[in-house]
Amino acid sequence: MLFDFVLLEKLRSARHIAVFTGAGVSAESGIPTFRDAQTGLWAKFRAEDLATPEAFRRDPVTVWNWYAWRRELMADAGPNPAHLAIAQMQQVVPELTVITQNVDGLHAKAGSANVIELHGNIWNDFCADCRQQANGKEGTNNVPPRCTHCGGMLRPGVVWFGEALPADAWTRASDVLEVADVFFCIGTSSLVEPAASLPRYARSCGRTVVQINPEATSHDEIAQYVLRGKAGEVLPQLVQAAWPQVMPEVP
Ligand code: BV8
Ligand code: ZN
């Protein structure tokens, strides 16, 4: 893949790069994206109908089991070349911040140090009543497991539809847009708010916006550069072209 010379120069001279990612960056790790139909047992459900506080109140067992299924998928999944290329960029860019909508923890697993998880992390359960973090002593006699402090039900540490994003994560992400030179928007359909407003805000702040996606999205028109392709294929090539000294890591 050939890259625009001006883009390569912008990357090489960038002091701070922000990398905004969605489910597409984990697709090549074998984790279905949100817009992919739910598979198998879950085909009759929509993610938006399961990832809500109302669904958990109404049917905690089904919601807990959906997350248990997704955790199984994620437990077998490792970082793919896209995650690894992003982690490698931080070796050659003075400052690099990952802002992810994903809850799978794969950016940190790939070695990215500065990761903002806008929608939480599927591995961090907490009590739906007293909000105590799970401590692993809850046992599995109950589904969902019960809090050792108050007996309430555990829930996954993710942001559900209708819930506010963690204030500190949102503030940190918004602050990064004020200072980043380049803003990557990778593997997101840009349908979920308020996260989807970040690329638009980045462009309005004068950032260079680079979209990487095999399909067109509404953010194509705000990006100065649209790299049409899979993240696991485009990113390693882009990192190699911009910083030939960086050796590609293989998963
Ligand atoms: C809030 C955690 C208020 C849970 C998630 C009407 C209009 C606009 C907004 C709304 C509305 N009605 C309601 C809302 C708000 C709502 C919302 O946006 N709904 C959407 C469905 C319309 N938002 C909320 O509810 C948010 N909260 O607004 O709170 C508030 C304020 C104060 C006080 C109280 C309340 C909370 C949103 C967070 C929801 N939680 N995740 C879990 O994971 O179970 S969101 C979920 O969707 C995931 O995090 C996912 O990442 C995210 C977005 O999806 P994408 O990442 O973009 O994934 P998607 O599958 O859509 O797209 C994949 C893309 O990858 C595609 O473009 C594809 O082409 C591409 N791709 C595929 N393969 C590859 C690839 N790209 C590169 N390489 C590849 N190989
Ligand atoms: Zn509790």
Tab-separated table of C-alpha atoms and ligand atoms in Angstrom:
chain	number	residue	atom	x	y	z
A	1	MET	CA	0.000	0.000	0.000
A	2	LEU	CA	1.399	3.437	-0.935
A	3	PHE	CA	0.940	6.316	1.512
A	4	ASP	CA	0.744	10.042	0.915
A	5	PHE	CA	4.188	11.599	1.503
A	6	VAL	CA	2.674	14.514	3.434
A	7	LEU	CA	0.902	12.080	5.781
A	8	LEU	CA	4.153	10.210	6.426
A	9	GLU	CA	5.931	13.502	7.202
A	10	LYS	CA	3.107	14.537	9.578
A	11	LEU	CA	3.470	11.218	11.421
A	12	ARG	CA	7.257	11.512	11.661
A	13	SER	CA	7.088	15.071	13.013
A	14	ALA	CA	4.127	14.468	15.366
A	15	ARG	CA	4.776	15.146	19.032
A	16	HIS	CA	1.487	13.571	20.186
A	17	ILE	CA	-0.664	11.035	18.307
A	18	ALA	CA	-4.169	10.013	19.445
A	19	VAL	CA	-5.506	6.638	18.289
A	20	PHE	CA	-9.296	6.269	18.608
A	21	THR	CA	-10.445	2.659	18.117
A	22	GLY	CA	-13.641	0.650	17.875
A	23	ALA	CA	-14.566	-3.006	17.589
A	24	GLY	CA	-13.045	-3.261	14.088
A	25	VAL	CA	-9.528	-3.118	15.515
A	26	SER	CA	-10.238	-6.390	17.384
A	27	ALA	CA	-12.028	-8.062	14.446
A	28	GLU	CA	-8.792	-9.729	13.251
A	29	SER	CA	-8.348	-11.150	16.750
A	30	GLY	CA	-11.530	-13.110	16.133
A	31	ILE	CA	-13.794	-10.950	18.287
A	32	PRO	CA	-17.087	-10.206	16.474
A	33	THR	CA	-17.757	-6.502	16.013
A	34	PHE	CA	-20.894	-4.948	17.455
A	35	ARG	CA	-22.503	-4.533	14.057
A	36	ASP	CA	-21.800	-8.161	13.099
A	37	ALA	CA	-24.913	-10.185	13.784
A	38	GLN	CA	-24.826	-11.929	17.135
A	39	THR	CA	-23.904	-15.529	16.402
A	40	GLY	CA	-25.346	-18.859	17.572
A	41	LEU	CA	-27.349	-18.778	20.798
A	42	TRP	CA	-27.306	-14.989	20.746
A	43	ALA	CA	-28.523	-14.564	17.153
A	44	LYS	CA	-32.028	-13.682	18.380
A	45	PHE	CA	-30.709	-10.789	20.494
A	46	ARG	CA	-29.421	-7.307	19.577
A	47	ALA	CA	-26.373	-6.128	21.503
A	48	GLU	CA	-28.127	-2.847	22.194
A	49	ASP	CA	-30.931	-4.814	23.916
A	50	LEU	CA	-28.553	-6.761	26.172
A	51	ALA	CA	-26.034	-4.033	27.074
A	52	THR	CA	-28.456	-1.969	29.194
A	53	PRO	CA	-29.215	-1.609	32.928
A	54	GLU	CA	-32.872	-2.383	32.170
A	55	ALA	CA	-31.957	-5.734	30.563
A	56	PHE	CA	-29.812	-6.597	33.574
A	57	ARG	CA	-32.610	-5.675	36.003
A	58	ARG	CA	-35.157	-7.621	33.934
A	59	ASP	CA	-33.040	-10.717	33.226
A	60	PRO	CA	-29.644	-10.676	34.999
A	61	VAL	CA	-28.947	-14.340	34.186
A	62	THR	CA	-29.257	-13.826	30.399
A	63	VAL	CA	-27.156	-10.649	30.473
A	64	TRP	CA	-24.503	-12.258	32.710
A	65	ASN	CA	-24.356	-15.324	30.406
A	66	TRP	CA	-23.997	-13.092	27.310
A	67	TYR	CA	-20.969	-11.449	28.887
A	68	ALA	CA	-19.633	-14.883	29.960
A	69	TRP	CA	-19.870	-15.927	26.253
A	70	ARG	CA	-18.085	-12.774	25.127
A	71	ARG	CA	-15.387	-13.218	27.790
A	72	GLU	CA	-14.779	-16.755	26.509
A	73	LEU	CA	-14.289	-15.359	22.989
A	74	MET	CA	-11.968	-12.652	24.303
A	75	ALA	CA	-10.001	-14.962	26.611
A	76	ASP	CA	-8.896	-16.974	23.533
A	77	ALA	CA	-8.145	-13.826	21.544
A	78	GLY	CA	-4.718	-12.228	21.424
A	79	PRO	CA	-3.619	-8.828	20.119
A	80	ASN	CA	-3.489	-8.766	16.312
A	81	PRO	CA	-1.031	-6.851	14.043
A	82	ALA	CA	-3.185	-3.722	14.409
A	83	HIS	CA	-2.862	-3.662	18.216
A	84	LEU	CA	0.857	-4.455	17.922
A	85	ALA	CA	1.500	-1.700	15.351
A	86	ILE	CA	-0.224	0.832	17.621
A	87	ALA	CA	1.926	-0.354	20.542
A	88	GLN	CA	5.037	-0.030	18.361
A	89	MET	CA	4.173	3.551	17.360
A	90	GLN	CA	4.590	4.580	20.995
A	91	GLN	CA	8.292	3.641	20.716
A	92	VAL	CA	8.888	6.306	18.068
A	93	VAL	CA	6.294	8.989	18.896
A	94	PRO	CA	7.044	11.214	21.903
A	95	GLU	CA	3.484	10.833	23.189
A	96	LEU	CA	0.775	8.395	22.077
A	97	THR	CA	-2.682	8.013	23.639
A	98	VAL	CA	-5.095	5.220	22.773
A	99	ILE	CA	-8.767	6.122	23.236
A	100	THR	CA	-10.779	2.934	22.845
A	101	GLN	CA	-14.474	2.060	22.813
A	102	ASN	CA	-13.516	-1.596	23.177
A	103	VAL	CA	-13.855	-3.473	26.439
A	104	ASP	CA	-11.580	-6.437	25.579
A	105	GLY	CA	-8.328	-5.087	27.080
A	106	LEU	CA	-6.315	-6.043	23.958
A	107	HIS	CA	-4.528	-2.684	23.565
A	108	ALA	CA	-2.932	-3.076	27.007
A	109	LYS	CA	-2.204	-6.738	26.247
A	110	ALA	CA	-0.349	-5.597	23.084
A	111	GLY	CA	1.817	-3.263	25.176
A	112	SER	CA	0.086	0.106	24.708
A	113	ALA	CA	0.827	2.059	27.876
A	114	ASN	CA	-1.543	5.001	27.749
A	115	VAL	CA	-5.036	3.573	27.121
A	116	ILE	CA	-8.296	5.383	27.881
A	117	GLU	CA	-11.225	2.902	28.034
A	118	LEU	CA	-14.300	5.003	27.279
A	119	HIS	CA	-16.711	2.085	27.683
A	120	GLY	CA	-15.022	0.262	30.559
A	121	ASN	CA	-13.462	-3.180	30.632
A	122	ILE	CA	-15.249	-6.544	30.461
A	123	TRP	CA	-12.793	-8.076	32.932
A	124	ASN	CA	-13.642	-5.694	35.804
A	125	ASP	CA	-16.843	-6.823	37.546
A	126	PHE	CA	-18.408	-4.830	40.361
A	127	CYS	CA	-21.458	-5.086	42.622
A	128	ALA	CA	-24.600	-3.604	41.064
A	129	ASP	CA	-25.751	-2.533	44.561
A	130	CYS	CA	-22.762	-1.313	46.572
A	131	ARG	CA	-20.387	-0.976	43.571
A	132	GLN	CA	-17.577	-2.861	45.394
A	133	GLN	CA	-15.064	-4.219	42.857
A	134	ALA	CA	-15.196	-8.034	42.512
A	135	ASN	CA	-12.420	-9.678	44.514
A	136	GLY	CA	-12.584	-13.183	43.035
A	137	LYS	CA	-13.970	-14.643	46.285
A	138	GLU	CA	-17.605	-14.492	45.108
A	139	GLY	CA	-17.639	-18.139	43.995
A	140	THR	CA	-19.763	-19.376	41.120
A	141	ASN	CA	-22.715	-21.001	42.920
A	142	ASN	CA	-24.869	-18.105	41.795
A	143	VAL	CA	-25.376	-16.659	38.298
A	144	PRO	CA	-24.581	-13.747	38.474
A	145	PRO	CA	-22.144	-14.238	41.401
A	146	ARG	CA	-23.022	-12.386	44.641
A	147	CYS	CA	-21.007	-9.580	46.228
A	148	THR	CA	-19.061	-10.684	49.325
A	149	HIS	CA	-19.782	-7.333	50.958
A	150	CYS	CA	-23.547	-6.896	50.581
A	151	GLY	CA	-24.841	-9.955	48.720
A	152	GLY	CA	-25.810	-7.890	45.666
A	153	MET	CA	-25.375	-9.194	42.107
A	154	LEU	CA	-22.094	-8.637	40.258
A	155	ARG	CA	-22.254	-6.932	36.853
A	156	PRO	CA	-19.563	-6.433	34.186
A	157	GLY	CA	-17.487	-3.238	34.479
A	158	VAL	CA	-18.637	-1.872	31.126
A	159	VAL	CA	-20.675	1.230	30.244
A	160	TRP	CA	-24.156	0.170	29.182
A	161	PHE	CA	-26.410	2.084	26.790
A	162	GLY	CA	-28.116	4.797	28.804
A	163	GLU	CA	-25.219	5.012	31.270
A	164	ALA	CA	-22.810	7.929	31.408
A	165	LEU	CA	-19.212	7.359	30.347
A	166	PRO	CA	-16.619	7.491	33.170
A	167	ALA	CA	-16.108	11.244	33.733
A	168	ASP	CA	-12.337	10.971	34.085
A	169	ALA	CA	-12.005	8.933	30.871
A	170	TRP	CA	-14.129	11.432	28.940
A	171	THR	CA	-12.195	14.392	30.288
A	172	ARG	CA	-8.823	12.804	29.494
A	173	ALA	CA	-9.984	11.907	25.956
A	174	SER	CA	-11.291	15.426	25.317
A	175	ASP	CA	-8.057	16.956	26.652
A	176	VAL	CA	-5.957	14.821	24.287
A	177	LEU	CA	-7.820	16.219	21.273
A	178	GLU	CA	-6.628	19.693	22.215
A	179	VAL	CA	-2.963	18.693	21.968
A	180	ALA	CA	-2.639	15.737	19.572
A	181	ASP	CA	-1.134	16.479	16.147
A	182	VAL	CA	-2.663	13.435	14.443
A	183	PHE	CA	-5.939	11.694	15.332
A	184	PHE	CA	-6.422	8.160	14.012
A	185	CYS	CA	-9.997	6.850	13.812
A	186	ILE	CA	-9.731	3.067	13.383
A	187	GLY	CA	-12.362	0.330	13.116
A	188	THR	CA	-15.441	2.167	14.269
A	189	SER	CA	-18.815	2.652	12.614
A	190	SER	CA	-19.034	5.967	14.500
A	191	LEU	CA	-22.644	5.275	15.498
A	192	VAL	CA	-22.337	5.301	19.287
A	193	GLU	CA	-22.419	8.638	21.084
A	194	PRO	CA	-20.830	10.484	22.715
A	195	ALA	CA	-17.657	8.616	21.570
A	196	ALA	CA	-18.534	9.179	17.906
A	197	SER	CA	-18.275	12.947	18.416
A	198	LEU	CA	-14.542	12.738	19.213
A	199	PRO	CA	-13.287	12.560	15.595
A	200	ARG	CA	-15.536	15.471	14.627
A	201	TYR	CA	-14.221	17.468	17.607
A	202	ALA	CA	-10.632	16.530	16.680
A	203	ARG	CA	-11.135	17.889	13.173
A	204	SER	CA	-12.758	21.073	14.498
A	205	CYS	CA	-9.675	21.535	16.706
A	206	GLY	CA	-7.551	21.453	13.540
A	207	ARG	CA	-6.140	17.954	14.011
A	208	THR	CA	-5.055	15.777	11.071
A	209	VAL	CA	-7.680	12.999	11.074
A	210	VAL	CA	-6.800	9.609	9.546
A	211	GLN	CA	-9.630	7.078	9.095
A	212	ILE	CA	-8.781	3.363	8.698
A	213	ASN	CA	-11.750	1.131	7.867
A	214	PRO	CA	-12.541	-1.426	5.118
A	215	GLU	CA	-15.946	0.254	4.760
A	216	ALA	CA	-17.114	3.833	4.390
A	217	THR	CA	-18.480	5.552	7.493
A	218	SER	CA	-19.903	8.985	8.250
A	219	HIS	CA	-16.427	10.046	9.406
A	220	ASP	CA	-14.901	9.657	5.941
A	221	GLU	CA	-15.871	13.219	5.124
A	222	ILE	CA	-14.178	14.717	8.183
A	223	ALA	CA	-10.927	12.783	7.675
A	224	GLN	CA	-8.128	14.357	5.637
A	225	TYR	CA	-6.871	10.825	4.947
A	226	VAL	CA	-9.061	7.722	4.434
A	227	LEU	CA	-7.061	4.471	4.286
A	228	ARG	CA	-9.492	1.860	3.004
A	229	GLY	CA	-8.558	-1.551	4.403
A	230	LYS	CA	-8.313	-3.809	7.426
A	231	ALA	CA	-6.499	-2.323	10.415
A	232	GLY	CA	-4.328	-5.435	10.800
A	233	GLU	CA	-3.063	-4.964	7.239
A	234	VAL	CA	-2.929	-1.176	6.833
A	235	LEU	CA	-1.390	-0.195	10.176
A	236	PRO	CA	1.767	-2.381	10.068
A	237	GLN	CA	2.452	-1.097	6.536
A	238	LEU	CA	1.872	2.520	7.591
A	239	VAL	CA	4.178	2.178	10.615
A	240	GLN	CA	6.842	0.556	8.428
A	241	ALA	CA	6.539	3.334	5.803
A	242	ALA	CA	6.683	6.161	8.353
A	243	TRP	CA	9.288	4.653	10.663
A	244	PRO	CA	11.387	2.060	8.764
A	245	GLN	CA	13.547	1.662	11.891
A	246	VAL	CA	10.603	0.019	13.712
A	247	MET	CA	10.705	-3.741	13.225
A	248	PRO	CA	7.259	-5.258	12.629
A	249	GLU	CA	6.226	-7.450	15.547
A	250	VAL	CA	4.374	-10.619	14.644
A	251	PRO	CA	1.612	-11.847	17.055
B	1	BV8	C1	-25.060	7.931	27.078
B	1	BV8	C2	-19.790	-1.387	26.274
B	1	BV8	C3	-26.150	9.521	28.464
B	1	BV8	C4	-20.832	-2.448	26.488
B	1	BV8	C5	-20.761	0.058	24.588
B	1	BV8	C6	-30.102	8.218	19.457
B	1	BV8	C7	-29.175	8.902	18.726
B	1	BV8	C8	-27.866	9.090	19.178
B	1	BV8	C9	-27.480	8.560	20.404
B	1	BV8	C10	-28.411	7.873	21.119
B	1	BV8	C11	-29.715	7.690	20.672
B	1	BV8	N1	-30.370	6.971	21.604
B	1	BV8	C12	-29.530	6.684	22.633
B	1	BV8	C13	-28.343	7.252	22.351
B	1	BV8	C14	-27.152	7.246	23.176
B	1	BV8	C15	-26.443	5.905	23.074
B	1	BV8	C16	-26.095	5.583	21.638
B	1	BV8	O1	-25.168	6.140	21.071
B	1	BV8	N2	-26.857	4.636	21.051
B	1	BV8	C17	-26.593	4.234	19.680
B	1	BV8	C18	-26.874	2.723	19.519
B	1	BV8	C19	-27.485	5.049	18.749
B	1	BV8	N3	-25.245	6.078	23.848
B	1	BV8	C20	-25.262	5.768	25.149
B	1	BV8	O2	-26.202	5.273	25.719
B	1	BV8	C21	-23.999	6.125	25.910
B	1	BV8	N4	-24.368	6.795	27.115
B	1	BV8	O3	-25.403	8.496	26.076
B	1	BV8	O4	-25.381	8.333	28.335
B	1	BV8	C22	-26.098	9.870	29.881
B	1	BV8	C23	-25.427	11.024	30.254
B	1	BV8	C24	-25.412	11.380	31.585
B	1	BV8	C25	-26.019	10.558	32.540
B	1	BV8	C26	-26.657	9.369	32.151
B	1	BV8	C27	-26.697	9.011	30.810
B	1	BV8	C28	-23.236	4.887	26.303
B	1	BV8	C29	-22.698	4.204	25.070
B	1	BV8	C30	-21.783	3.060	25.484
B	1	BV8	C31	-22.443	1.749	25.195
B	1	BV8	N5	-21.508	0.656	25.487
B	1	BV8	N6	-19.888	-0.884	24.905
B	1	BV8	C32	-20.445	-3.744	25.830
B	1	BV8	O5	-19.437	-3.804	25.092
B	1	BV8	O6	-21.183	-4.716	26.059
B	1	BV8	S1	-20.855	0.592	22.991
B	1	BV8	C33	-20.393	-0.612	21.910
B	1	BV8	O7	-20.544	-0.025	20.587
B	1	BV8	C34	-18.954	-1.062	21.941
B	1	BV8	O8	-18.149	-0.394	22.882
B	1	BV8	C35	-18.481	-0.715	20.532
B	1	BV8	O9	-17.154	-0.455	20.456
B	1	BV8	C36	-19.272	0.498	20.327
B	1	BV8	C37	-19.310	1.184	19.015
B	1	BV8	O10	-19.305	0.273	18.012
B	1	BV8	P1	-17.971	0.154	17.120
B	1	BV8	O11	-16.803	-0.003	18.018
B	1	BV8	O12	-17.918	1.260	16.152
B	1	BV8	O13	-18.208	-1.232	16.451
B	1	BV8	P2	-19.167	-1.519	15.234
B	1	BV8	O14	-19.396	-2.994	15.232
B	1	BV8	O15	-20.328	-0.574	15.253
B	1	BV8	O16	-18.309	-1.115	13.937
B	1	BV8	C38	-17.163	-1.846	13.624
B	1	BV8	C39	-16.463	-1.086	12.535
B	1	BV8	O17	-15.242	-1.749	12.276
B	1	BV8	C40	-17.233	-1.026	11.227
B	1	BV8	O18	-17.161	0.267	10.688
B	1	BV8	C41	-16.467	-2.016	10.318
B	1	BV8	O19	-16.474	-1.602	8.975
B	1	BV8	C42	-15.083	-1.907	10.882
B	1	BV8	N7	-14.229	-3.069	10.693
B	1	BV8	C43	-14.598	-4.368	10.577
B	1	BV8	N8	-13.488	-5.129	10.428
B	1	BV8	C44	-12.409	-4.282	10.475
B	1	BV8	C45	-12.889	-2.974	10.644
B	1	BV8	N9	-12.072	-1.898	10.726
B	1	BV8	C46	-10.740	-2.126	10.622
B	1	BV8	N10	-10.203	-3.360	10.470
B	1	BV8	C47	-11.004	-4.457	10.392
B	1	BV8	N11	-10.455	-5.681	10.217
B	2	ZN	ZN	-22.248	-5.224	47.115
